Amino acid sequence: MASREAVRAAVRQVRPILSADKGEARKRVLNLYKAWYRQIPYVVMDYDIPKSVEQCREKLRQEFEKHRHVTDIRVIDMLVVKGQMELKETVEIWKQKGHIMNYFKETEEPKPTDFLSKFLAGHE
Amino acid sequence: MAALVQGVRGALAISSCLLRATLPRATLVGLQQKGIHTNLCGVTPSAALLTSRNESKVAAQRWMASNPGVKPTVVEIKDRVLRVCKEFDKVTRLSLTRQSIRLYSDKAPLSLELIRDRVLLVLKLYDKIQPEKLTLETHFLNDLGLDSLDHVEIIMAMEDEFGFEIPDGDAERLLRPADIVRYVADKEDIYE
């Protein structure tokens, strides 16, 4: 039991993906946020989506808040890389309107919890 | 009559060209009005309208009206020129011209209070900040309860407002409105 705790507490030295420390990872995240923030008015214009610039910015904030709790630097780097890939595809208009609108649609419907919703959904 | 006017105007142009390099504008107005129809004063180069120039123009017109046909001698001209040169105050002249010349290819002239007002206005327009809590010394993260992404948005708004890029290393140190004002003043070379 004690040894398991010691192992869990020990810091694992692994090879970094992009950033060597937290400060660098933080800079990457903030730069990605800045780049997306500046690109959003052009996204709204190019793709002609039925959302306003403020709604898109709110959605950007939500997407970043989704991963607020992540502390592992390699995971943060991976998320930044994926965000940069999305940004590249959006900027170059390799995506289409549907791909952008996918950000605004939840793919999973939340399961009903109270009695009435379960009854209306058929006790599933 | 027209030939005479042109001849005198030509002579005056030559003399005024010689003197233009050395004399301030007020004497040039006085010279051009000597002995000729006062409409010529519209030809003078347009500088800012300074009261001393207007006064000298009015004085010259009044002198011309009271003494018609009298041509001033060289000694009188020299005295007048020297008197105007003595009264020329470079400091006030420079301060006046600095306010009134606008270079439309350049940004508007900034002062510390203008920068301060603009920074506070941009911050008040930001919806996540309550305007009552906002002063120059409030810390963004500690006092106003914003997070780092909000701070990034604020720095971006400042970049858009003042028209120059703020690099990351400097941006993470700008945590109060007073810091931002000082940084912008440093970048724009405003010291008053």
PDB file of C-alpha atoms in Angstrom:
ATOM      1  CA  MET A   1       0.000   0.000   0.000  1.00  0.00           C
ATOM      2  CA  ALA A   2       2.716   2.417   1.015  1.00  0.00           C
ATOM      3  CA  SER A   3       4.849   1.443  -1.980  1.00  0.00           C
ATOM      4  CA  ARG A   4       1.911   2.041  -4.338  1.00  0.00           C
ATOM      5  CA  GLU A   5       1.516   5.523  -2.884  1.00  0.00           C
ATOM      6  CA  ALA A   6       5.227   6.172  -3.311  1.00  0.00           C
ATOM      7  CA  VAL A   7       5.093   5.049  -6.946  1.00  0.00           C
ATOM      8  CA  ARG A   8       2.065   7.251  -7.619  1.00  0.00           C
ATOM      9  CA  ALA A   9       3.742  10.244  -6.017  1.00  0.00           C
ATOM     10  CA  ALA A  10       7.023   9.758  -7.905  1.00  0.00           C
ATOM     11  CA  VAL A  11       7.425  12.023 -10.926  1.00  0.00           C
ATOM     12  CA  ARG A  12       7.838  10.143 -14.173  1.00  0.00           C
ATOM     13  CA  GLN A  13      10.467  11.504 -16.499  1.00  0.00           C
ATOM     14  CA  VAL A  14       9.190  11.080 -20.045  1.00  0.00           C
ATOM     15  CA  ARG A  15      10.230  12.588 -23.339  1.00  0.00           C
ATOM     16  CA  PRO A  16       8.229  15.767 -24.054  1.00  0.00           C
ATOM     17  CA  ILE A  17       6.115  16.126 -27.177  1.00  0.00           C
ATOM     18  CA  LEU A  18       6.511  19.883 -27.717  1.00  0.00           C
ATOM     19  CA  SER A  19       6.958  21.820 -24.488  1.00  0.00           C
ATOM     20  CA  ALA A  20       9.572  21.136 -21.855  1.00  0.00           C
ATOM     21  CA  ASP A  21       7.763  22.805 -18.938  1.00  0.00           C
ATOM     22  CA  LYS A  22       4.446  24.269 -17.846  1.00  0.00           C
ATOM     23  CA  GLY A  23       5.342  27.835 -18.840  1.00  0.00           C
ATOM     24  CA  GLU A  24       6.008  26.879 -22.445  1.00  0.00           C
ATOM     25  CA  ALA A  25       2.811  24.820 -22.610  1.00  0.00           C
ATOM     26  CA  ARG A  26       0.861  27.755 -21.203  1.00  0.00           C
ATOM     27  CA  LYS A  27       2.309  30.053 -23.881  1.00  0.00           C
ATOM     28  CA  ARG A  28       1.271  27.622 -26.606  1.00  0.00           C
ATOM     29  CA  VAL A  29      -2.258  27.421 -25.262  1.00  0.00           C
ATOM     30  CA  LEU A  30      -2.626  31.199 -25.000  1.00  0.00           C
ATOM     31  CA  ASN A  31      -1.253  31.709 -28.518  1.00  0.00           C
ATOM     32  CA  LEU A  32      -3.680  29.156 -29.884  1.00  0.00           C
ATOM     33  CA  TYR A  33      -6.537  30.972 -28.148  1.00  0.00           C
ATOM     34  CA  LYS A  34      -5.347  34.280 -29.594  1.00  0.00           C
ATOM     35  CA  ALA A  35      -5.115  32.857 -33.118  1.00  0.00           C
ATOM     36  CA  TRP A  36      -8.621  31.362 -32.964  1.00  0.00           C
ATOM     37  CA  TYR A  37     -10.040  34.545 -31.424  1.00  0.00           C
ATOM     38  CA  ARG A  38      -8.635  36.651 -34.261  1.00  0.00           C
ATOM     39  CA  GLN A  39      -9.807  34.190 -36.918  1.00  0.00           C
ATOM     40  CA  ILE A  40     -13.434  33.950 -35.772  1.00  0.00           C
ATOM     41  CA  PRO A  41     -14.797  37.052 -37.607  1.00  0.00           C
ATOM     42  CA  TYR A  42     -13.349  35.674 -40.854  1.00  0.00           C
ATOM     43  CA  VAL A  43     -14.794  32.220 -40.151  1.00  0.00           C
ATOM     44  CA  VAL A  44     -18.256  33.725 -39.718  1.00  0.00           C
ATOM     45  CA  MET A  45     -17.806  35.658 -42.955  1.00  0.00           C
ATOM     46  CA  ASP A  46     -16.305  32.884 -45.112  1.00  0.00           C
ATOM     47  CA  TYR A  47     -18.530  30.004 -44.059  1.00  0.00           C
ATOM     48  CA  ASP A  48     -21.689  32.138 -43.730  1.00  0.00           C
ATOM     49  CA  ILE A  49     -22.745  30.294 -40.606  1.00  0.00           C
ATOM     50  CA  PRO A  50     -25.972  31.334 -38.840  1.00  0.00           C
ATOM     51  CA  LYS A  51     -24.097  32.242 -35.650  1.00  0.00           C
ATOM     52  CA  SER A  52     -22.819  35.626 -34.541  1.00  0.00           C
ATOM     53  CA  VAL A  53     -19.206  36.456 -33.726  1.00  0.00           C
ATOM     54  CA  GLU A  54     -20.018  36.641 -30.002  1.00  0.00           C
ATOM     55  CA  GLN A  55     -21.646  33.196 -30.040  1.00  0.00           C
ATOM     56  CA  CYS A  56     -18.620  31.735 -31.801  1.00  0.00           C
ATOM     57  CA  ARG A  57     -16.292  33.342 -29.273  1.00  0.00           C
ATOM     58  CA  GLU A  58     -18.386  31.906 -26.457  1.00  0.00           C
ATOM     59  CA  LYS A  59     -18.126  28.490 -28.063  1.00  0.00           C
ATOM     60  CA  LEU A  60     -14.340  28.936 -28.323  1.00  0.00           C
ATOM     61  CA  ARG A  61     -14.213  29.729 -24.600  1.00  0.00           C
ATOM     62  CA  GLN A  62     -16.327  26.645 -23.840  1.00  0.00           C
ATOM     63  CA  GLU A  63     -14.006  24.402 -25.838  1.00  0.00           C
ATOM     64  CA  PHE A  64     -11.011  25.699 -23.921  1.00  0.00           C
ATOM     65  CA  GLU A  65     -12.798  25.406 -20.572  1.00  0.00           C
ATOM     66  CA  LYS A  66     -13.578  21.752 -21.333  1.00  0.00           C
ATOM     67  CA  HIS A  67      -9.891  20.935 -20.820  1.00  0.00           C
ATOM     68  CA  ARG A  68      -9.165  23.402 -18.042  1.00  0.00           C
ATOM     69  CA  HIS A  69      -8.421  20.683 -15.482  1.00  0.00           C
ATOM     70  CA  VAL A  70      -5.696  18.955 -17.535  1.00  0.00           C
ATOM     71  CA  THR A  71      -2.296  19.099 -15.852  1.00  0.00           C
ATOM     72  CA  ASP A  72      -0.209  16.581 -17.838  1.00  0.00           C
ATOM     73  CA  ILE A  73       2.084  18.574 -20.148  1.00  0.00           C
ATOM     74  CA  ARG A  74       2.094  15.964 -22.913  1.00  0.00           C
ATOM     75  CA  VAL A  75      -1.710  15.852 -22.946  1.00  0.00           C
ATOM     76  CA  ILE A  76      -1.794  19.663 -23.133  1.00  0.00           C
ATOM     77  CA  ASP A  77       0.655  19.572 -26.051  1.00  0.00           C
ATOM     78  CA  MET A  78      -1.454  16.990 -27.853  1.00  0.00           C
ATOM     79  CA  LEU A  79      -4.598  19.093 -27.391  1.00  0.00           C
ATOM     80  CA  VAL A  80      -2.750  22.175 -28.668  1.00  0.00           C
ATOM     81  CA  VAL A  81      -1.582  20.252 -31.733  1.00  0.00           C
ATOM     82  CA  LYS A  82      -5.130  19.103 -32.470  1.00  0.00           C
ATOM     83  CA  GLY A  83      -6.387  22.658 -32.010  1.00  0.00           C
ATOM     84  CA  GLN A  84      -3.765  23.943 -34.439  1.00  0.00           C
ATOM     85  CA  MET A  85      -4.772  21.327 -37.002  1.00  0.00           C
ATOM     86  CA  GLU A  86      -8.398  22.415 -36.704  1.00  0.00           C
ATOM     87  CA  LEU A  87      -7.340  26.050 -37.069  1.00  0.00           C
ATOM     88  CA  LYS A  88      -5.303  25.286 -40.204  1.00  0.00           C
ATOM     89  CA  GLU A  89      -8.201  23.465 -41.820  1.00  0.00           C
ATOM     90  CA  THR A  90     -10.574  26.280 -40.905  1.00  0.00           C
ATOM     91  CA  VAL A  91      -8.301  29.035 -42.164  1.00  0.00           C
ATOM     92  CA  GLU A  92      -7.577  27.357 -45.499  1.00  0.00           C
ATOM     93  CA  ILE A  93     -11.302  26.568 -45.986  1.00  0.00           C
ATOM     94  CA  TRP A  94     -10.624  22.866 -46.351  1.00  0.00           C
ATOM     95  CA  LYS A  95     -13.613  22.373 -44.054  1.00  0.00           C
ATOM     96  CA  GLN A  96     -17.184  23.142 -44.971  1.00  0.00           C
ATOM     97  CA  LYS A  97     -20.069  24.796 -43.216  1.00  0.00           C
ATOM     98  CA  GLY A  98     -21.229  21.528 -41.687  1.00  0.00           C
ATOM     99  CA  HIS A  99     -17.837  20.889 -40.098  1.00  0.00           C
ATOM    100  CA  ILE A 100     -17.928  24.284 -38.415  1.00  0.00           C
ATOM    101  CA  MET A 101     -21.518  23.816 -37.295  1.00  0.00           C
ATOM    102  CA  ASN A 102     -20.536  20.485 -35.727  1.00  0.00           C
ATOM    103  CA  TYR A 103     -18.933  22.496 -32.936  1.00  0.00           C
ATOM    104  CA  PHE A 104     -22.367  23.803 -31.982  1.00  0.00           C
ATOM    105  CA  LYS A 105     -24.169  20.498 -31.925  1.00  0.00           C
ATOM    106  CA  GLU A 106     -23.862  18.048 -29.075  1.00  0.00           C
ATOM    107  CA  THR A 107     -23.545  14.582 -30.570  1.00  0.00           C
ATOM    108  CA  GLU A 108     -24.792  12.820 -27.444  1.00  0.00           C
ATOM    109  CA  GLU A 109     -28.176  13.491 -25.972  1.00  0.00           C
ATOM    110  CA  PRO A 110     -27.983  13.550 -22.173  1.00  0.00           C
ATOM    111  CA  LYS A 111     -29.792  10.569 -20.640  1.00  0.00           C
ATOM    112  CA  PRO A 112     -33.022  11.415 -18.818  1.00  0.00           C
ATOM    113  CA  THR A 113     -32.715  11.275 -15.020  1.00  0.00           C
ATOM    114  CA  ASP A 114     -36.064  12.305 -13.524  1.00  0.00           C
ATOM    115  CA  PHE A 115     -39.173  10.179 -13.732  1.00  0.00           C
ATOM    116  CA  LEU A 116     -41.137  12.224 -16.252  1.00  0.00           C
ATOM    117  CA  SER A 117     -38.314  12.424 -18.820  1.00  0.00           C
ATOM    118  CA  LYS A 118     -37.687   8.678 -18.456  1.00  0.00           C
ATOM    119  CA  PHE A 119     -41.416   8.002 -18.866  1.00  0.00           C
ATOM    120  CA  LEU A 120     -41.615  10.169 -21.981  1.00  0.00           C
ATOM    121  CA  ALA A 121     -38.486   8.564 -23.430  1.00  0.00           C
ATOM    122  CA  GLY A 122     -39.944   5.099 -22.756  1.00  0.00           C
ATOM    123  CA  HIS A 123     -38.167   3.958 -19.559  1.00  0.00           C
ATOM    124  CA  GLU A 124     -34.840   3.542 -21.308  1.00  0.00           C
TER     125      GLU A 124
ATOM    126  CA  MET B   1      -1.133  99.658 -64.727  1.00  0.00           C
ATOM    127  CA  ALA B   2      -1.183  95.870 -64.820  1.00  0.00           C
ATOM    128  CA  ALA B   3       2.362  95.789 -66.171  1.00  0.00           C
ATOM    129  CA  LEU B   4       3.491  98.112 -63.415  1.00  0.00           C
ATOM    130  CA  VAL B   5       1.854  95.909 -60.774  1.00  0.00           C
ATOM    131  CA  GLN B   6       3.489  92.805 -62.273  1.00  0.00           C
ATOM    132  CA  GLY B   7       6.844  94.530 -62.447  1.00  0.00           C
ATOM    133  CA  VAL B   8       6.762  95.557 -58.826  1.00  0.00           C
ATOM    134  CA  ARG B   9       5.442  92.125 -57.862  1.00  0.00           C
ATOM    135  CA  GLY B  10       8.369  90.533 -59.718  1.00  0.00           C
ATOM    136  CA  ALA B  11      10.864  92.770 -57.914  1.00  0.00           C
ATOM    137  CA  LEU B  12       9.237  91.957 -54.625  1.00  0.00           C
ATOM    138  CA  ALA B  13       9.244  88.235 -55.375  1.00  0.00           C
ATOM    139  CA  ILE B  14      12.997  88.318 -55.892  1.00  0.00           C
ATOM    140  CA  SER B  15      13.607  90.272 -52.733  1.00  0.00           C
ATOM    141  CA  SER B  16      11.180  88.143 -50.762  1.00  0.00           C
ATOM    142  CA  CYS B  17      12.839  84.976 -52.038  1.00  0.00           C
ATOM    143  CA  LEU B  18      16.167  86.218 -50.711  1.00  0.00           C
ATOM    144  CA  LEU B  19      14.661  87.140 -47.399  1.00  0.00           C
ATOM    145  CA  ARG B  20      12.403  84.055 -47.126  1.00  0.00           C
ATOM    146  CA  ALA B  21      15.324  81.914 -46.095  1.00  0.00           C
ATOM    147  CA  THR B  22      16.205  84.147 -43.185  1.00  0.00           C
ATOM    148  CA  LEU B  23      13.060  85.854 -41.963  1.00  0.00           C
ATOM    149  CA  PRO B  24       9.981  84.630 -40.083  1.00  0.00           C
ATOM    150  CA  ARG B  25       6.617  84.651 -41.763  1.00  0.00           C
ATOM    151  CA  ALA B  26       5.327  87.857 -40.155  1.00  0.00           C
ATOM    152  CA  THR B  27       7.865  90.073 -41.871  1.00  0.00           C
ATOM    153  CA  LEU B  28       7.169  88.348 -45.169  1.00  0.00           C
ATOM    154  CA  VAL B  29       3.561  89.386 -44.896  1.00  0.00           C
ATOM    155  CA  GLY B  30       4.668  92.934 -44.164  1.00  0.00           C
ATOM    156  CA  LEU B  31       7.020  92.968 -47.166  1.00  0.00           C
ATOM    157  CA  GLN B  32       4.496  91.614 -49.619  1.00  0.00           C
ATOM    158  CA  GLN B  33       1.982  94.220 -48.653  1.00  0.00           C
ATOM    159  CA  LYS B  34       4.411  97.072 -49.229  1.00  0.00           C
ATOM    160  CA  GLY B  35       3.112  99.334 -52.034  1.00  0.00           C
ATOM    161  CA  ILE B  36       0.769  96.766 -53.607  1.00  0.00           C
ATOM    162  CA  HIS B  37      -2.917  95.884 -53.452  1.00  0.00           C
ATOM    163  CA  THR B  38      -3.637  94.037 -50.230  1.00  0.00           C
ATOM    164  CA  ASN B  39      -5.153  91.049 -52.080  1.00  0.00           C
ATOM    165  CA  LEU B  40      -1.608  89.734 -52.529  1.00  0.00           C
ATOM    166  CA  CYS B  41      -1.505  88.647 -48.906  1.00  0.00           C
ATOM    167  CA  GLY B  42      -3.565  85.603 -49.926  1.00  0.00           C
ATOM    168  CA  VAL B  43      -0.432  84.344 -51.704  1.00  0.00           C
ATOM    169  CA  THR B  44       1.543  83.922 -48.494  1.00  0.00           C
ATOM    170  CA  PRO B  45       2.339  80.316 -47.572  1.00  0.00           C
ATOM    171  CA  SER B  46      -0.351  78.913 -45.315  1.00  0.00           C
ATOM    172  CA  ALA B  47       0.979  78.369 -41.827  1.00  0.00           C
ATOM    173  CA  ALA B  48      -1.124  78.057 -38.698  1.00  0.00           C
ATOM    174  CA  LEU B  49      -3.066  81.198 -37.961  1.00  0.00           C
ATOM    175  CA  LEU B  50      -1.084  82.762 -35.153  1.00  0.00           C
ATOM    176  CA  THR B  51      -2.243  85.936 -33.494  1.00  0.00           C
ATOM    177  CA  SER B  52       1.104  87.717 -33.972  1.00  0.00           C
ATOM    178  CA  ARG B  53       0.816  87.246 -37.749  1.00  0.00           C
ATOM    179  CA  ASN B  54      -2.725  88.561 -37.769  1.00  0.00           C
ATOM    180  CA  GLU B  55      -1.695  91.506 -35.651  1.00  0.00           C
ATOM    181  CA  SER B  56       1.196  92.404 -37.951  1.00  0.00           C
ATOM    182  CA  LYS B  57      -1.070  92.067 -41.003  1.00  0.00           C
ATOM    183  CA  VAL B  58      -3.681  94.358 -39.434  1.00  0.00           C
ATOM    184  CA  ALA B  59      -0.999  96.812 -38.314  1.00  0.00           C
ATOM    185  CA  ALA B  60       0.512  96.886 -41.809  1.00  0.00           C
ATOM    186  CA  GLN B  61      -2.923  97.462 -43.390  1.00  0.00           C
ATOM    187  CA  ARG B  62      -3.663 100.284 -40.962  1.00  0.00           C
ATOM    188  CA  TRP B  63      -0.269 101.858 -41.678  1.00  0.00           C
ATOM    189  CA  MET B  64      -0.898 101.615 -45.424  1.00  0.00           C
ATOM    190  CA  ALA B  65      -4.324 103.196 -45.010  1.00  0.00           C
ATOM    191  CA  SER B  66      -3.028 106.112 -42.914  1.00  0.00           C
ATOM    192  CA  ASN B  67       0.044 106.839 -45.085  1.00  0.00           C
ATOM    193  CA  PRO B  68      -0.959 106.338 -48.720  1.00  0.00           C
ATOM    194  CA  GLY B  69       1.833 106.397 -51.302  1.00  0.00           C
ATOM    195  CA  VAL B  70       4.703 106.570 -48.777  1.00  0.00           C
ATOM    196  CA  LYS B  71       7.472 104.124 -49.602  1.00  0.00           C
ATOM    197  CA  PRO B  72       9.446 103.020 -46.538  1.00  0.00           C
ATOM    198  CA  THR B  73      13.182 103.544 -46.740  1.00  0.00           C
ATOM    199  CA  VAL B  74      15.787 100.826 -46.341  1.00  0.00           C
ATOM    200  CA  VAL B  75      16.548 101.965 -42.789  1.00  0.00           C
ATOM    201  CA  GLU B  76      12.891 101.716 -41.825  1.00  0.00           C
ATOM    202  CA  ILE B  77      12.613  98.254 -43.325  1.00  0.00           C
ATOM    203  CA  LYS B  78      15.733  97.147 -41.488  1.00  0.00           C
ATOM    204  CA  ASP B  79      14.370  98.452 -38.187  1.00  0.00           C
ATOM    205  CA  ARG B  80      11.073  96.691 -38.721  1.00  0.00           C
ATOM    206  CA  VAL B  81      12.782  93.429 -39.607  1.00  0.00           C
ATOM    207  CA  LEU B  82      15.070  93.566 -36.602  1.00  0.00           C
ATOM    208  CA  ARG B  83      12.179  94.386 -34.282  1.00  0.00           C
ATOM    209  CA  VAL B  84      10.177  91.400 -35.506  1.00  0.00           C
ATOM    210  CA  CYS B  85      13.205  89.153 -35.220  1.00  0.00           C
ATOM    211  CA  LYS B  86      13.721  90.281 -31.649  1.00  0.00           C
ATOM    212  CA  GLU B  87      10.110  89.635 -30.773  1.00  0.00           C
ATOM    213  CA  PHE B  88      10.172  86.150 -32.333  1.00  0.00           C
ATOM    214  CA  ASP B  89       9.739  83.704 -29.492  1.00  0.00           C
ATOM    215  CA  LYS B  90      10.890  80.275 -30.657  1.00  0.00           C
ATOM    216  CA  VAL B  91       9.543  78.320 -27.688  1.00  0.00           C
ATOM    217  CA  THR B  92       5.937  79.481 -27.917  1.00  0.00           C
ATOM    218  CA  ARG B  93       6.019  79.284 -31.688  1.00  0.00           C
ATOM    219  CA  LEU B  94       7.194  75.687 -31.597  1.00  0.00           C
ATOM    220  CA  SER B  95       4.595  74.676 -28.995  1.00  0.00           C
ATOM    221  CA  LEU B  96       1.820  76.283 -31.038  1.00  0.00           C
ATOM    222  CA  THR B  97       2.913  74.651 -34.278  1.00  0.00           C
ATOM    223  CA  ARG B  98       3.240  71.263 -32.600  1.00  0.00           C
ATOM    224  CA  GLN B  99      -0.439  71.342 -31.637  1.00  0.00           C
ATOM    225  CA  SER B 100      -1.791  72.426 -34.951  1.00  0.00           C
ATOM    226  CA  ILE B 101       0.141  70.402 -37.546  1.00  0.00           C
ATOM    227  CA  ARG B 102      -1.566  67.070 -38.366  1.00  0.00           C
ATOM    228  CA  LEU B 103       0.221  64.450 -40.452  1.00  0.00           C
ATOM    229  CA  TYR B 104      -2.625  62.389 -41.810  1.00  0.00           C
ATOM    230  CA  SER B 105      -0.374  59.477 -42.612  1.00  0.00           C
ATOM    231  CA  ASP B 106       0.588  59.213 -38.949  1.00  0.00           C
ATOM    232  CA  LYS B 107      -1.347  58.314 -35.804  1.00  0.00           C
ATOM    233  CA  ALA B 108      -3.048  61.018 -33.739  1.00  0.00           C
ATOM    234  CA  PRO B 109      -0.751  62.732 -31.207  1.00  0.00           C
ATOM    235  CA  LEU B 110      -0.989  60.937 -27.858  1.00  0.00           C
ATOM    236  CA  SER B 111      -0.617  62.208 -24.342  1.00  0.00           C
ATOM    237  CA  LEU B 112      -0.542  60.310 -21.072  1.00  0.00           C
ATOM    238  CA  GLU B 113      -4.118  61.256 -20.149  1.00  0.00           C
ATOM    239  CA  LEU B 114      -5.389  60.303 -23.582  1.00  0.00           C
ATOM    240  CA  ILE B 115      -3.764  56.880 -23.280  1.00  0.00           C
ATOM    241  CA  ARG B 116      -5.198  56.510 -19.779  1.00  0.00           C
ATOM    242  CA  ASP B 117      -8.705  57.438 -20.957  1.00  0.00           C
ATOM    243  CA  ARG B 118      -8.559  55.071 -23.905  1.00  0.00           C
ATOM    244  CA  VAL B 119      -7.333  52.147 -21.777  1.00  0.00           C
ATOM    245  CA  LEU B 120     -10.045  52.710 -19.161  1.00  0.00           C
ATOM    246  CA  LEU B 121     -12.724  53.076 -21.844  1.00  0.00           C
ATOM    247  CA  VAL B 122     -11.769  49.786 -23.492  1.00  0.00           C
ATOM    248  CA  LEU B 123     -11.783  48.058 -20.107  1.00  0.00           C
ATOM    249  CA  LYS B 124     -15.170  49.529 -19.178  1.00  0.00           C
ATOM    250  CA  LEU B 125     -16.629  48.303 -22.476  1.00  0.00           C
ATOM    251  CA  TYR B 126     -15.488  44.755 -21.665  1.00  0.00           C
ATOM    252  CA  ASP B 127     -18.517  42.953 -20.307  1.00  0.00           C
ATOM    253  CA  LYS B 128     -16.692  40.745 -17.817  1.00  0.00           C
ATOM    254  CA  ILE B 129     -15.421  43.756 -15.825  1.00  0.00           C
ATOM    255  CA  GLN B 130     -17.686  45.745 -13.526  1.00  0.00           C
ATOM    256  CA  PRO B 131     -16.929  49.454 -14.161  1.00  0.00           C
ATOM    257  CA  GLU B 132     -17.337  50.415 -10.477  1.00  0.00           C
ATOM    258  CA  LYS B 133     -14.484  48.201  -9.376  1.00  0.00           C
ATOM    259  CA  LEU B 134     -12.150  49.453 -12.089  1.00  0.00           C
ATOM    260  CA  THR B 135      -9.332  51.858 -11.233  1.00  0.00           C
ATOM    261  CA  LEU B 136      -5.811  52.178 -12.550  1.00  0.00           C
ATOM    262  CA  GLU B 137      -4.327  49.942  -9.870  1.00  0.00           C
ATOM    263  CA  THR B 138      -6.777  47.023  -9.833  1.00  0.00           C
ATOM    264  CA  HIS B 139      -5.118  43.717 -10.597  1.00  0.00           C
ATOM    265  CA  PHE B 140      -6.904  41.794 -13.373  1.00  0.00           C
ATOM    266  CA  LEU B 141      -6.505  38.321 -11.937  1.00  0.00           C
ATOM    267  CA  ASN B 142      -6.638  39.040  -8.195  1.00  0.00           C
ATOM    268  CA  ASP B 143      -9.015  42.006  -7.784  1.00  0.00           C
ATOM    269  CA  LEU B 144     -11.287  41.798 -10.808  1.00  0.00           C
ATOM    270  CA  GLY B 145     -11.577  38.000 -10.756  1.00  0.00           C
ATOM    271  CA  LEU B 146     -10.694  37.402 -14.396  1.00  0.00           C
ATOM    272  CA  ASP B 147      -8.770  34.390 -15.665  1.00  0.00           C
ATOM    273  CA  SER B 148      -5.841  34.114 -18.036  1.00  0.00           C
ATOM    274  CA  LEU B 149      -7.989  33.753 -21.163  1.00  0.00           C
ATOM    275  CA  ASP B 150      -9.804  36.988 -20.235  1.00  0.00           C
ATOM    276  CA  HIS B 151      -6.406  38.613 -19.772  1.00  0.00           C
ATOM    277  CA  VAL B 152      -5.444  37.480 -23.293  1.00  0.00           C
ATOM    278  CA  GLU B 153      -8.656  39.027 -24.634  1.00  0.00           C
ATOM    279  CA  ILE B 154      -7.918  42.301 -22.830  1.00  0.00           C
ATOM    280  CA  ILE B 155      -4.374  42.460 -24.274  1.00  0.00           C
ATOM    281  CA  MET B 156      -5.799  41.777 -27.740  1.00  0.00           C
ATOM    282  CA  ALA B 157      -8.277  44.634 -27.280  1.00  0.00           C
ATOM    283  CA  MET B 158      -5.365  46.936 -26.355  1.00  0.00           C
ATOM    284  CA  GLU B 159      -3.458  45.836 -29.465  1.00  0.00           C
ATOM    285  CA  ASP B 160      -6.498  46.685 -31.601  1.00  0.00           C
ATOM    286  CA  GLU B 161      -6.974  50.025 -29.844  1.00  0.00           C
ATOM    287  CA  PHE B 162      -3.411  51.319 -30.127  1.00  0.00           C
ATOM    288  CA  GLY B 163      -2.504  49.638 -33.397  1.00  0.00           C
ATOM    289  CA  PHE B 164       0.692  47.757 -32.499  1.00  0.00           C
ATOM    290  CA  GLU B 165       1.477  44.165 -31.523  1.00  0.00           C
ATOM    291  CA  ILE B 166       2.306  43.311 -27.926  1.00  0.00           C
ATOM    292  CA  PRO B 167       4.580  40.228 -27.694  1.00  0.00           C
ATOM    293  CA  ASP B 168       3.807  37.404 -25.245  1.00  0.00           C
ATOM    294  CA  GLY B 169       6.728  38.056 -22.923  1.00  0.00           C
ATOM    295  CA  ASP B 170       5.569  41.624 -22.354  1.00  0.00           C
ATOM    296  CA  ALA B 171       1.872  40.736 -22.354  1.00  0.00           C
ATOM    297  CA  GLU B 172       2.090  38.386 -19.384  1.00  0.00           C
ATOM    298  CA  ARG B 173       3.614  41.174 -17.276  1.00  0.00           C
ATOM    299  CA  LEU B 174       0.778  43.670 -17.997  1.00  0.00           C
ATOM    300  CA  LEU B 175      -1.509  42.780 -15.117  1.00  0.00           C
ATOM    301  CA  ARG B 176      -2.898  46.218 -14.181  1.00  0.00           C
ATOM    302  CA  PRO B 177      -4.290  49.129 -16.244  1.00  0.00           C
ATOM    303  CA  ALA B 178      -1.423  51.306 -14.952  1.00  0.00           C
ATOM    304  CA  ASP B 179       1.098  48.815 -16.381  1.00  0.00           C
ATOM    305  CA  ILE B 180      -0.646  48.917 -19.746  1.00  0.00           C
ATOM    306  CA  VAL B 181      -0.646  52.744 -19.792  1.00  0.00           C
ATOM    307  CA  ARG B 182       3.074  52.826 -18.938  1.00  0.00           C
ATOM    308  CA  TYR B 183       3.880  50.193 -21.588  1.00  0.00           C
ATOM    309  CA  VAL B 184       1.989  52.032 -24.338  1.00  0.00           C
ATOM    310  CA  ALA B 185       3.614  55.325 -23.338  1.00  0.00           C
ATOM    311  CA  ASP B 186       7.042  53.669 -23.532  1.00  0.00           C
ATOM    312  CA  LYS B 187       6.338  52.226 -26.943  1.00  0.00           C
ATOM    313  CA  GLU B 188       4.944  55.492 -28.308  1.00  0.00           C
ATOM    314  CA  ASP B 189       7.680  57.637 -26.655  1.00  0.00           C
ATOM    315  CA  ILE B 190       5.385  59.820 -24.564  1.00  0.00           C
ATOM    316  CA  TYR B 191       7.112  61.225 -21.530  1.00  0.00           C
ATOM    317  CA  GLU B 192       5.057  64.158 -20.205  1.00  0.00           C
TER     318      GLU B 192
END
